[in-house]
Structure formats: structure tokens, C-alpha cells
Amino acid sequence: MIRRHCLALLALALSVPAMAFAGAPLKVVATTGMIADAARQVGGDLVEVRGLMGPGVDPHAYRQTRSDIVAMTRADLVLWHGLYLEAQMEDFFHDLERKRSVIAVAEGVDKSMLRAHDDYVDKYDPHVWMTPALWREVVVEVQRALTEARPEAAEVFAANAQAHLADIDRLTAYAEESLSSVPDHNKVLVTAHDAFGYFGKSFGFEVLGIQGISTQSEAGLNRIGELVDLLVDRRITAVFVESSVSDRSIRALIEGAAAKGHEVKVGGELFSDAMGEDGTYEGTYIGMLDHNITVIAGALGGEVPDRGMDGKLSAGF
Ligand code: ZN
């Protein structure tokens, strides 16, 4: 009798943690805000996502903090970008992947769709989120990673991913329509660092960054002088600042052009490597790109709706 009672208790003790696990959200840690957003969109209520890099944070320079390390060692799944974006965290992730479930989501993108890196022969430009058609590949990779971690939720993840991919496709259509309305001679995008290569390639813009693909290389005075001449010669009237990079070099361009009698204005602030504030529309992937597309098209003479694709942007024109 006593023995049977003990067995019953043992069965109860074993079943409780199992039930709790089935109901608990999957704990996901993601490096960039864009990857965290993809995990939230695909995972819905079944995931609890922590993004390590907030608004204005530069992923090229970011190093893991002590609390990041604690969160990653407690997570069920860790998602990072790869393609040498988190250059200062590469060794950390390669070490962590021996112990935890760690996936570099952008490494899954077909390499034939990637641009070469300016500074390294064997590396690619990591800024794939700048083109919705490329980012959808990463979303599919996030879906695959979540499904592997929680196979019983495969159908929910698939349905959520389909809905998000439909929004991404709508964004592609909006980008094509808005950006093609910019007059051809204005299709030049001058920014602080070279984050917009994929954007330029997809939408027919010439892209000129003061710094290279990584923010880690110094912007030389020669490069500033070269770009000032180009702004003056080609009568380019707008350049763009970035939320995650200092605007010092962009200011130097504007002053340099002014000294030569050519007025250049700041066309707006773009989200290059980080999204907007948490809890805002610009703090989502769709909102971030909608903002960039609308600001660029509006500042360079294109026709865009005042508040973007869905009228949700916080600042209009
Ligand atoms: Zn960058």
C-alpha cells in the first residue's frame, strides 16, 4: 500500500515538469533586433524572445555583456546573423555552438544571392535585411530553427511565417513602386557606412558609403574629399544619416560641399543596422524598412504616401 502510494507520488513528480515544459514558451535569444522580430513574428505566443542589440546599437562593434552570456546559456535556442556581421562575437558563438543550440540564420541564404565584401575576399556583405526579397530567406531559416527546437508547433510556426512573408512581399511591392518614382538622376544614396548595397542593387540606386561595409574601418579624409567633389559635380542635394553610426562624417560632407557653394541637406535618418524604439512601428522589421523606403523616396523627389505603406510611420513628410 505504502509502496503503491510512493509510486503514485513518483509518477506525479515526473509528470509535473514535463507538463510545465510543454506549456512554457521556447526561450530564444537573438542578436540583432531584426532577427528578434523575425523570431517573434514566426514564434508568436510560443516563444519568449530576447534581443541583445537595441535601437542605435552597432552590430559590427558589439561585444556580449555578462547578462547576455547568462541569457544565452539559459536559452533553448540562440539565433545570430553570421556573415561576419557580429565580428566581435564570432569566437564566442563558435564556442557556444558546441554546447547549445546556436544557429547563424543569414548563413542559410543562397550564396549566389550575396554581394562580395569590400574588405575580405572570402566574405560576403552581411546587410541582407535591406532587401525584403532577401530577408524572406532569413525568415524561412528562423522558421526552420524554431521548428527544429519545438517540432510539435510546426503547423503554428508555418502559418505565422506565411502571414509574415505575405507582409514582406507587400513591402517589396511598395518599395518597387515608391523607389521607381524617384527621378533617375537622383537615384544616388550617400550614407555614413556601406550598409545599403543590397538595397541599391535591388532598386536601381547608386550607393556611396563614406565608410566601408563594416563601421570598423576609418573614414579617410581622401574619401570625404572625393565624395564632396561628387556631390558638387552631380548636383546631389540630399545625404542620409544612420541611427547606429555617428553622423560626424556626414556633417563633414555637408560642410565640404557648402564651402564649394553647393547646398546639401540631410535627407533624413535611416535605420541601417538597428531598428527603431521597442514598441513602435519602426521598432519592427516591416516598420524599419517602410521608414527607410519612404524617407529615401521622399527626400530624393519620388512620390510616396505621407506616412508610408500603411499610414503607420510616426514622422511624415
Ligand atoms: Zn553595417
mmCIF file of C-alpha atoms and ligand atoms in Angstrom:
data_model
loop_
_atom_site.group_PDB
_atom_site.id
_atom_site.type_symbol
_atom_site.label_atom_id
_atom_site.label_comp_id
_atom_site.label_asym_id
_atom_site.label_seq_id
_atom_site.Cartn_x
_atom_site.Cartn_y
_atom_site.Cartn_z
ATOM 1 C CA MET A 1 0.000 0.000 0.000
ATOM 2 C CA ILE A 2 2.729 2.367 1.071
ATOM 3 C CA ARG A 3 4.746 1.266 -1.913
ATOM 4 C CA ARG A 4 1.910 1.994 -4.343
ATOM 5 C CA HIS A 5 1.483 5.440 -2.787
ATOM 6 C CA CYS A 6 5.196 6.147 -3.330
ATOM 7 C CA LEU A 7 4.946 5.107 -6.952
ATOM 8 C CA ALA A 8 1.979 7.413 -7.454
ATOM 9 C CA LEU A 9 3.933 10.292 -5.967
ATOM 10 C CA LEU A 10 6.907 9.485 -8.140
ATOM 11 C CA ALA A 11 4.699 9.483 -11.234
ATOM 12 C CA LEU A 12 3.269 12.850 -10.227
ATOM 13 C CA ALA A 13 6.739 14.300 -9.625
ATOM 14 C CA LEU A 14 7.877 13.141 -13.074
ATOM 15 C CA SER A 15 4.793 14.390 -14.902
ATOM 16 C CA VAL A 16 4.713 17.920 -13.467
ATOM 17 C CA PRO A 17 7.962 19.188 -15.011
ATOM 18 C CA ALA A 18 7.038 17.512 -18.298
ATOM 19 C CA MET A 19 3.680 19.316 -18.394
ATOM 20 C CA ALA A 20 5.294 22.617 -17.417
ATOM 21 C CA PHE A 21 7.805 22.252 -20.252
ATOM 22 C CA ALA A 22 5.105 21.578 -22.852
ATOM 23 C CA GLY A 23 3.310 24.801 -21.910
ATOM 24 C CA ALA A 24 6.313 27.077 -21.403
ATOM 25 C CA PRO A 25 7.342 29.332 -24.256
ATOM 26 C CA LEU A 26 10.546 28.482 -26.075
ATOM 27 C CA LYS A 27 13.279 30.788 -24.792
ATOM 28 C CA VAL A 28 15.020 32.414 -27.742
ATOM 29 C CA VAL A 29 17.914 34.865 -27.682
ATOM 30 C CA ALA A 30 18.631 36.806 -30.898
ATOM 31 C CA THR A 31 21.485 39.220 -31.580
ATOM 32 C CA THR A 32 20.013 41.944 -33.827
ATOM 33 C CA GLY A 33 16.570 43.495 -33.485
ATOM 34 C CA MET A 34 15.715 42.284 -36.992
ATOM 35 C CA ILE A 35 16.316 38.628 -36.064
ATOM 36 C CA ALA A 36 14.436 39.079 -32.771
ATOM 37 C CA ASP A 37 11.473 40.467 -34.749
ATOM 38 C CA ALA A 38 11.540 37.504 -37.160
ATOM 39 C CA ALA A 39 11.517 35.092 -34.193
ATOM 40 C CA ARG A 40 8.561 36.947 -32.625
ATOM 41 C CA GLN A 41 6.615 37.033 -35.892
ATOM 42 C CA VAL A 42 7.111 33.319 -36.567
ATOM 43 C CA GLY A 43 7.017 32.128 -32.955
ATOM 44 C CA GLY A 44 4.044 34.190 -31.752
ATOM 45 C CA ASP A 45 2.901 33.227 -28.228
ATOM 46 C CA LEU A 46 5.004 30.080 -28.250
ATOM 47 C CA VAL A 47 8.308 31.932 -27.913
ATOM 48 C CA GLU A 48 9.845 34.374 -25.481
ATOM 49 C CA VAL A 49 12.430 36.387 -27.378
ATOM 50 C CA ARG A 50 15.233 38.498 -26.004
ATOM 51 C CA GLY A 51 17.074 40.727 -28.481
ATOM 52 C CA LEU A 52 20.603 41.647 -27.395
ATOM 53 C CA MET A 53 21.164 44.731 -29.565
ATOM 54 C CA GLY A 54 18.674 47.524 -29.024
ATOM 55 C CA PRO A 55 17.938 50.685 -31.063
ATOM 56 C CA GLY A 56 21.059 52.551 -32.195
ATOM 57 C CA VAL A 57 23.423 49.673 -31.417
ATOM 58 C CA ASP A 58 26.122 48.888 -34.000
ATOM 59 C CA PRO A 59 26.411 45.106 -34.515
ATOM 60 C CA HIS A 60 29.862 45.362 -36.175
ATOM 61 C CA ALA A 61 31.294 46.659 -32.895
ATOM 62 C CA TYR A 62 29.060 44.934 -30.316
ATOM 63 C CA ARG A 63 30.536 42.614 -27.700
ATOM 64 C CA GLN A 64 28.477 40.341 -25.453
ATOM 65 C CA THR A 65 27.861 41.609 -21.917
ATOM 66 C CA ARG A 66 27.801 39.464 -18.806
ATOM 67 C CA SER A 67 23.971 39.443 -18.746
ATOM 68 C CA ASP A 68 23.908 38.477 -22.456
ATOM 69 C CA ILE A 69 26.050 35.455 -21.651
ATOM 70 C CA VAL A 70 23.726 34.434 -18.809
ATOM 71 C CA ALA A 71 20.674 34.779 -21.103
ATOM 72 C CA MET A 72 22.329 32.739 -23.867
ATOM 73 C CA THR A 73 23.357 29.913 -21.568
ATOM 74 C CA ARG A 74 19.752 29.687 -20.278
ATOM 75 C CA ALA A 75 18.122 29.893 -23.733
ATOM 76 C CA ASP A 76 16.605 26.960 -25.621
ATOM 77 C CA LEU A 77 17.786 28.497 -28.891
ATOM 78 C CA VAL A 78 20.286 31.222 -29.816
ATOM 79 C CA LEU A 79 19.954 32.959 -33.198
ATOM 80 C CA TRP A 80 22.718 35.136 -34.587
ATOM 81 C CA HIS A 81 23.171 36.657 -38.028
ATOM 82 C CA GLY A 82 26.557 35.367 -39.178
ATOM 83 C CA LEU A 83 28.237 36.520 -42.443
ATOM 84 C CA TYR A 84 30.754 38.291 -40.185
ATOM 85 C CA LEU A 85 28.185 40.893 -39.038
ATOM 86 C CA GLU A 86 28.838 40.293 -35.327
ATOM 87 C CA ALA A 87 32.575 40.373 -35.952
ATOM 88 C CA GLN A 88 33.487 40.803 -32.279
ATOM 89 C CA MET A 89 31.335 37.831 -31.203
ATOM 90 C CA GLU A 90 32.379 35.211 -33.801
ATOM 91 C CA ASP A 91 34.668 33.261 -31.457
ATOM 92 C CA PHE A 92 32.109 33.371 -28.668
ATOM 93 C CA PHE A 93 29.402 31.840 -30.898
ATOM 94 C CA HIS A 94 31.675 29.166 -32.320
ATOM 95 C CA ASP A 95 32.468 28.171 -28.756
ATOM 96 C CA LEU A 96 28.809 28.302 -27.649
ATOM 97 C CA GLU A 97 27.581 26.156 -30.550
ATOM 98 C CA ARG A 98 29.461 23.185 -29.118
ATOM 99 C CA LYS A 99 27.231 23.330 -26.033
ATOM 100 C CA ARG A 100 23.939 24.944 -27.059
ATOM 101 C CA SER A 101 21.540 25.098 -29.985
ATOM 102 C CA VAL A 102 23.025 28.046 -31.907
ATOM 103 C CA ILE A 103 22.119 28.997 -35.487
ATOM 104 C CA ALA A 104 23.559 31.695 -37.762
ATOM 105 C CA VAL A 105 20.375 32.475 -39.701
ATOM 106 C CA ALA A 106 21.841 34.521 -42.576
ATOM 107 C CA GLU A 107 24.397 31.825 -43.359
ATOM 108 C CA GLY A 108 21.483 29.854 -44.826
ATOM 109 C CA VAL A 109 20.901 32.374 -47.642
ATOM 110 C CA ASP A 110 21.937 31.083 -51.075
ATOM 111 C CA LYS A 111 25.473 32.464 -51.578
ATOM 112 C CA SER A 112 24.764 33.283 -55.228
ATOM 113 C CA MET A 113 22.361 35.981 -53.981
ATOM 114 C CA LEU A 114 25.020 37.656 -51.820
ATOM 115 C CA ARG A 115 27.360 40.564 -52.603
ATOM 116 C CA ALA A 116 31.090 40.241 -52.072
ATOM 117 C CA HIS A 117 32.620 42.045 -49.066
ATOM 118 C CA ASP A 118 34.810 45.024 -49.982
ATOM 119 C CA ASP A 119 37.439 44.302 -47.361
ATOM 120 C CA TYR A 120 37.749 40.490 -47.374
ATOM 121 C CA VAL A 121 37.913 38.222 -50.424
ATOM 122 C CA ASP A 122 36.330 35.232 -48.690
ATOM 123 C CA LYS A 123 33.440 37.100 -47.026
ATOM 124 C CA TYR A 124 30.049 38.499 -48.045
ATOM 125 C CA ASP A 125 28.179 41.735 -47.374
ATOM 126 C CA PRO A 126 26.044 40.856 -44.313
ATOM 127 C CA HIS A 127 23.344 43.581 -44.742
ATOM 128 C CA VAL A 128 20.732 41.246 -46.247
ATOM 129 C CA TRP A 129 17.814 42.764 -44.296
ATOM 130 C CA MET A 130 17.966 45.834 -46.559
ATOM 131 C CA THR A 131 16.116 43.986 -49.319
ATOM 132 C CA PRO A 132 12.824 42.345 -48.314
ATOM 133 C CA ALA A 133 13.229 39.662 -51.009
ATOM 134 C CA LEU A 134 16.477 38.526 -49.347
ATOM 135 C CA TRP A 135 15.225 38.878 -45.789
ATOM 136 C CA ARG A 136 12.405 36.440 -46.513
ATOM 137 C CA GLU A 137 15.124 33.760 -46.888
ATOM 138 C CA VAL A 138 16.262 34.545 -43.332
ATOM 139 C CA VAL A 139 12.683 34.385 -42.020
ATOM 140 C CA VAL A 140 12.367 30.904 -43.546
ATOM 141 C CA GLU A 141 15.619 29.950 -41.790
ATOM 142 C CA VAL A 142 14.237 31.257 -38.464
ATOM 143 C CA GLN A 143 11.096 29.171 -39.043
ATOM 144 C CA ARG A 144 13.270 26.104 -39.648
ATOM 145 C CA ALA A 145 15.267 26.732 -36.444
ATOM 146 C CA LEU A 146 12.139 27.193 -34.293
ATOM 147 C CA THR A 147 10.534 24.084 -35.787
ATOM 148 C CA GLU A 148 13.612 22.019 -35.030
ATOM 149 C CA ALA A 149 13.569 23.247 -31.442
ATOM 150 C CA ARG A 150 9.807 22.675 -30.976
ATOM 151 C CA PRO A 151 8.599 20.183 -33.646
ATOM 152 C CA GLU A 152 5.112 19.838 -32.127
ATOM 153 C CA ALA A 153 4.465 23.524 -33.001
ATOM 154 C CA ALA A 154 5.449 23.118 -36.668
ATOM 155 C CA GLU A 155 1.992 23.995 -38.004
ATOM 156 C CA VAL A 156 1.660 27.160 -35.933
ATOM 157 C CA PHE A 157 5.132 28.330 -36.980
ATOM 158 C CA ALA A 158 4.320 27.609 -40.634
ATOM 159 C CA ALA A 159 1.080 29.619 -40.522
ATOM 160 C CA ASN A 160 2.740 32.557 -38.736
ATOM 161 C CA ALA A 161 5.641 32.519 -41.194
ATOM 162 C CA GLN A 162 3.244 32.535 -44.178
ATOM 163 C CA ALA A 163 1.450 35.609 -42.815
ATOM 164 C CA HIS A 164 4.735 37.448 -42.178
ATOM 165 C CA LEU A 165 6.142 36.515 -45.600
ATOM 166 C CA ALA A 166 2.989 37.937 -47.198
ATOM 167 C CA ASP A 167 3.688 41.267 -45.424
ATOM 168 C CA ILE A 168 7.301 41.151 -46.600
ATOM 169 C CA ASP A 169 6.133 40.618 -50.192
ATOM 170 C CA ARG A 170 3.770 43.576 -49.863
ATOM 171 C CA LEU A 171 6.758 45.612 -48.668
ATOM 172 C CA THR A 172 8.702 44.587 -51.777
ATOM 173 C CA ALA A 173 5.852 45.811 -53.984
ATOM 174 C CA TYR A 174 5.681 49.119 -52.044
ATOM 175 C CA ALA A 175 9.465 49.576 -52.347
ATOM 176 C CA GLU A 176 9.426 48.951 -56.094
ATOM 177 C CA GLU A 177 6.587 51.390 -56.669
ATOM 178 C CA SER A 178 7.915 54.192 -54.427
ATOM 179 C CA LEU A 179 11.560 53.991 -55.384
ATOM 180 C CA SER A 180 10.899 53.784 -59.114
ATOM 181 C CA SER A 181 9.143 57.177 -58.821
ATOM 182 C CA VAL A 182 12.488 58.837 -57.905
ATOM 183 C CA PRO A 183 13.880 60.670 -60.983
ATOM 184 C CA ASP A 184 16.792 58.674 -62.458
ATOM 185 C CA HIS A 185 19.429 61.381 -61.924
ATOM 186 C CA ASN A 186 18.548 61.415 -58.197
ATOM 187 C CA LYS A 187 18.985 57.689 -57.662
ATOM 188 C CA VAL A 188 22.122 58.146 -55.579
ATOM 189 C CA LEU A 189 22.232 57.209 -51.921
ATOM 190 C CA VAL A 190 25.042 58.718 -49.845
ATOM 191 C CA THR A 191 25.277 57.288 -46.310
ATOM 192 C CA ALA A 192 27.760 57.015 -43.424
ATOM 193 C CA HIS A 193 28.688 53.368 -43.992
ATOM 194 C CA ASP A 194 28.113 50.937 -46.807
ATOM 195 C CA ALA A 195 25.014 49.174 -45.480
ATOM 196 C CA PHE A 196 22.767 49.790 -48.495
ATOM 197 C CA GLY A 197 24.474 47.728 -51.197
ATOM 198 C CA TYR A 198 21.666 45.176 -51.480
ATOM 199 C CA PHE A 199 19.101 47.962 -51.378
ATOM 200 C CA GLY A 200 20.854 49.764 -54.249
ATOM 201 C CA LYS A 201 21.186 46.602 -56.290
ATOM 202 C CA SER A 202 17.517 45.691 -55.857
ATOM 203 C CA PHE A 203 16.049 49.116 -56.534
ATOM 204 C CA GLY A 204 18.496 50.636 -59.024
ATOM 205 C CA PHE A 205 20.295 53.139 -56.762
ATOM 206 C CA GLU A 206 23.962 54.000 -56.817
ATOM 207 C CA VAL A 207 25.147 53.673 -53.215
ATOM 208 C CA LEU A 208 28.102 55.572 -51.813
ATOM 209 C CA GLY A 209 29.163 54.962 -48.209
ATOM 210 C CA ILE A 210 31.789 57.093 -46.516
ATOM 211 C CA GLN A 211 32.983 54.071 -44.581
ATOM 212 C CA GLY A 212 33.080 50.537 -45.951
ATOM 213 C CA ILE A 213 30.783 47.588 -45.268
ATOM 214 C CA SER A 214 31.954 47.416 -41.663
ATOM 215 C CA THR A 215 31.886 50.507 -39.429
ATOM 216 C CA GLN A 216 35.228 49.345 -38.039
ATOM 217 C CA SER A 217 37.297 50.834 -40.864
ATOM 218 C CA GLU A 218 38.234 54.522 -40.599
ATOM 219 C CA ALA A 219 36.712 57.063 -42.980
ATOM 220 C CA GLY A 220 39.723 58.702 -44.587
ATOM 221 C CA LEU A 221 39.915 62.392 -45.453
ATOM 222 C CA ASN A 222 40.546 61.389 -49.061
ATOM 223 C CA ARG A 223 37.226 59.572 -49.195
ATOM 224 C CA ILE A 224 35.404 62.616 -47.761
ATOM 225 C CA GLY A 225 37.093 64.899 -50.322
ATOM 226 C CA GLU A 226 36.186 62.524 -53.167
ATOM 227 C CA LEU A 227 32.534 62.416 -52.111
ATOM 228 C CA VAL A 228 32.344 66.216 -51.694
ATOM 229 C CA ASP A 229 33.526 66.613 -55.311
ATOM 230 C CA LEU A 230 30.991 64.060 -56.449
ATOM 231 C CA LEU A 231 28.110 65.806 -54.621
ATOM 232 C CA VAL A 232 29.101 69.109 -56.186
ATOM 233 C CA ASP A 233 29.693 67.747 -59.716
ATOM 234 C CA ARG A 234 26.484 65.757 -59.849
ATOM 235 C CA ARG A 235 24.358 68.340 -58.013
ATOM 236 C CA ILE A 236 23.251 65.775 -55.414
ATOM 237 C CA THR A 237 21.216 67.630 -52.795
ATOM 238 C CA ALA A 238 20.485 65.068 -50.066
ATOM 239 C CA VAL A 239 22.601 62.703 -47.977
ATOM 240 C CA PHE A 240 21.445 60.432 -45.168
ATOM 241 C CA VAL A 241 22.436 59.835 -41.556
ATOM 242 C CA GLU A 242 22.144 56.457 -39.866
ATOM 243 C CA SER A 243 20.655 55.636 -36.467
ATOM 244 C CA SER A 244 23.509 53.304 -35.457
ATOM 245 C CA VAL A 245 26.507 55.270 -36.807
ATOM 246 C CA SER A 246 27.893 58.686 -35.785
ATOM 247 C CA ASP A 247 26.798 61.481 -38.154
ATOM 248 C CA ARG A 248 30.171 63.263 -37.923
ATOM 249 C CA SER A 249 31.381 62.221 -41.362
ATOM 250 C CA ILE A 250 28.036 63.103 -42.980
ATOM 251 C CA ARG A 251 28.294 66.590 -41.430
ATOM 252 C CA ALA A 252 31.815 66.882 -42.874
ATOM 253 C CA LEU A 253 30.379 66.164 -46.356
ATOM 254 C CA ILE A 254 27.695 68.841 -45.999
ATOM 255 C CA GLU A 255 30.259 71.415 -44.784
ATOM 256 C CA GLY A 256 32.706 70.454 -47.550
ATOM 257 C CA ALA A 257 30.039 70.917 -50.222
ATOM 258 C CA ALA A 258 28.890 74.229 -48.668
ATOM 259 C CA ALA A 259 32.494 75.519 -48.841
ATOM 260 C CA LYS A 260 32.292 74.895 -52.601
ATOM 261 C CA GLY A 261 28.986 76.751 -52.871
ATOM 262 C CA HIS A 262 26.741 73.673 -53.168
ATOM 263 C CA GLU A 263 23.954 73.159 -50.670
ATOM 264 C CA VAL A 264 23.322 69.618 -49.462
ATOM 265 C CA LYS A 265 20.713 68.751 -46.844
ATOM 266 C CA VAL A 266 20.207 65.767 -44.582
ATOM 267 C CA GLY A 267 17.500 63.759 -46.352
ATOM 268 C CA GLY A 268 16.592 62.016 -43.096
ATOM 269 C CA GLU A 269 17.781 59.428 -40.636
ATOM 270 C CA LEU A 270 17.794 55.847 -41.868
ATOM 271 C CA PHE A 271 17.779 52.650 -39.856
ATOM 272 C CA SER A 272 20.812 50.838 -41.170
ATOM 273 C CA ASP A 273 21.924 48.155 -38.717
ATOM 274 C CA ALA A 274 19.367 48.551 -35.907
ATOM 275 C CA MET A 275 15.612 49.139 -35.768
ATOM 276 C CA GLY A 276 13.619 51.930 -34.083
ATOM 277 C CA GLU A 277 12.459 52.092 -30.456
ATOM 278 C CA ASP A 278 10.883 48.984 -28.931
ATOM 279 C CA GLY A 279 7.101 49.033 -29.010
ATOM 280 C CA THR A 280 6.896 51.406 -32.010
ATOM 281 C CA TYR A 281 6.094 50.549 -35.641
ATOM 282 C CA GLU A 282 9.674 51.500 -36.609
ATOM 283 C CA GLY A 283 10.823 49.007 -33.972
ATOM 284 C CA THR A 284 9.619 46.153 -36.224
ATOM 285 C CA TYR A 285 11.291 44.891 -39.391
ATOM 286 C CA ILE A 286 8.391 45.971 -41.633
ATOM 287 C CA GLY A 287 8.273 49.425 -39.992
ATOM 288 C CA MET A 288 12.053 49.870 -40.230
ATOM 289 C CA LEU A 289 12.089 49.184 -43.969
ATOM 290 C CA ASP A 290 8.889 51.145 -44.602
ATOM 291 C CA HIS A 291 10.608 54.121 -42.899
ATOM 292 C CA ASN A 292 13.792 53.782 -44.974
ATOM 293 C CA ILE A 293 11.952 53.360 -48.282
ATOM 294 C CA THR A 294 9.594 56.271 -47.583
ATOM 295 C CA VAL A 295 12.362 58.624 -46.345
ATOM 296 C CA ILE A 296 14.677 57.845 -49.276
ATOM 297 C CA ALA A 297 11.992 58.121 -51.954
ATOM 298 C CA GLY A 298 10.530 61.288 -50.379
ATOM 299 C CA ALA A 299 13.881 63.086 -49.947
ATOM 300 C CA LEU A 300 15.074 62.298 -53.480
ATOM 301 C CA GLY A 301 11.993 63.573 -55.267
ATOM 302 C CA GLY A 302 9.857 60.444 -55.524
ATOM 303 C CA GLU A 303 6.167 60.135 -54.816
ATOM 304 C CA VAL A 304 5.324 58.448 -51.543
ATOM 305 C CA PRO A 305 2.340 58.437 -49.220
ATOM 306 C CA ASP A 306 2.856 60.802 -46.295
ATOM 307 C CA ARG A 307 3.044 58.126 -43.604
ATOM 308 C CA GLY A 308 4.353 55.173 -45.566
ATOM 309 C CA MET A 309 2.930 51.906 -46.823
ATOM 310 C CA ASP A 310 0.148 51.564 -44.240
ATOM 311 C CA GLY A 311 -0.027 55.116 -42.852
ATOM 312 C CA LYS A 312 1.728 53.938 -39.679
ATOM 313 C CA LEU A 313 5.012 55.885 -39.751
ATOM 314 C CA SER A 314 5.386 58.306 -36.836
ATOM 315 C CA ALA A 315 7.002 61.101 -38.890
ATOM 316 C CA GLY A 316 5.578 62.171 -42.213
ATOM 317 C CA PHE A 317 6.924 64.493 -44.908
HETATM 318 ZN ZN ZN B 1 26.594 47.709 -41.162
#
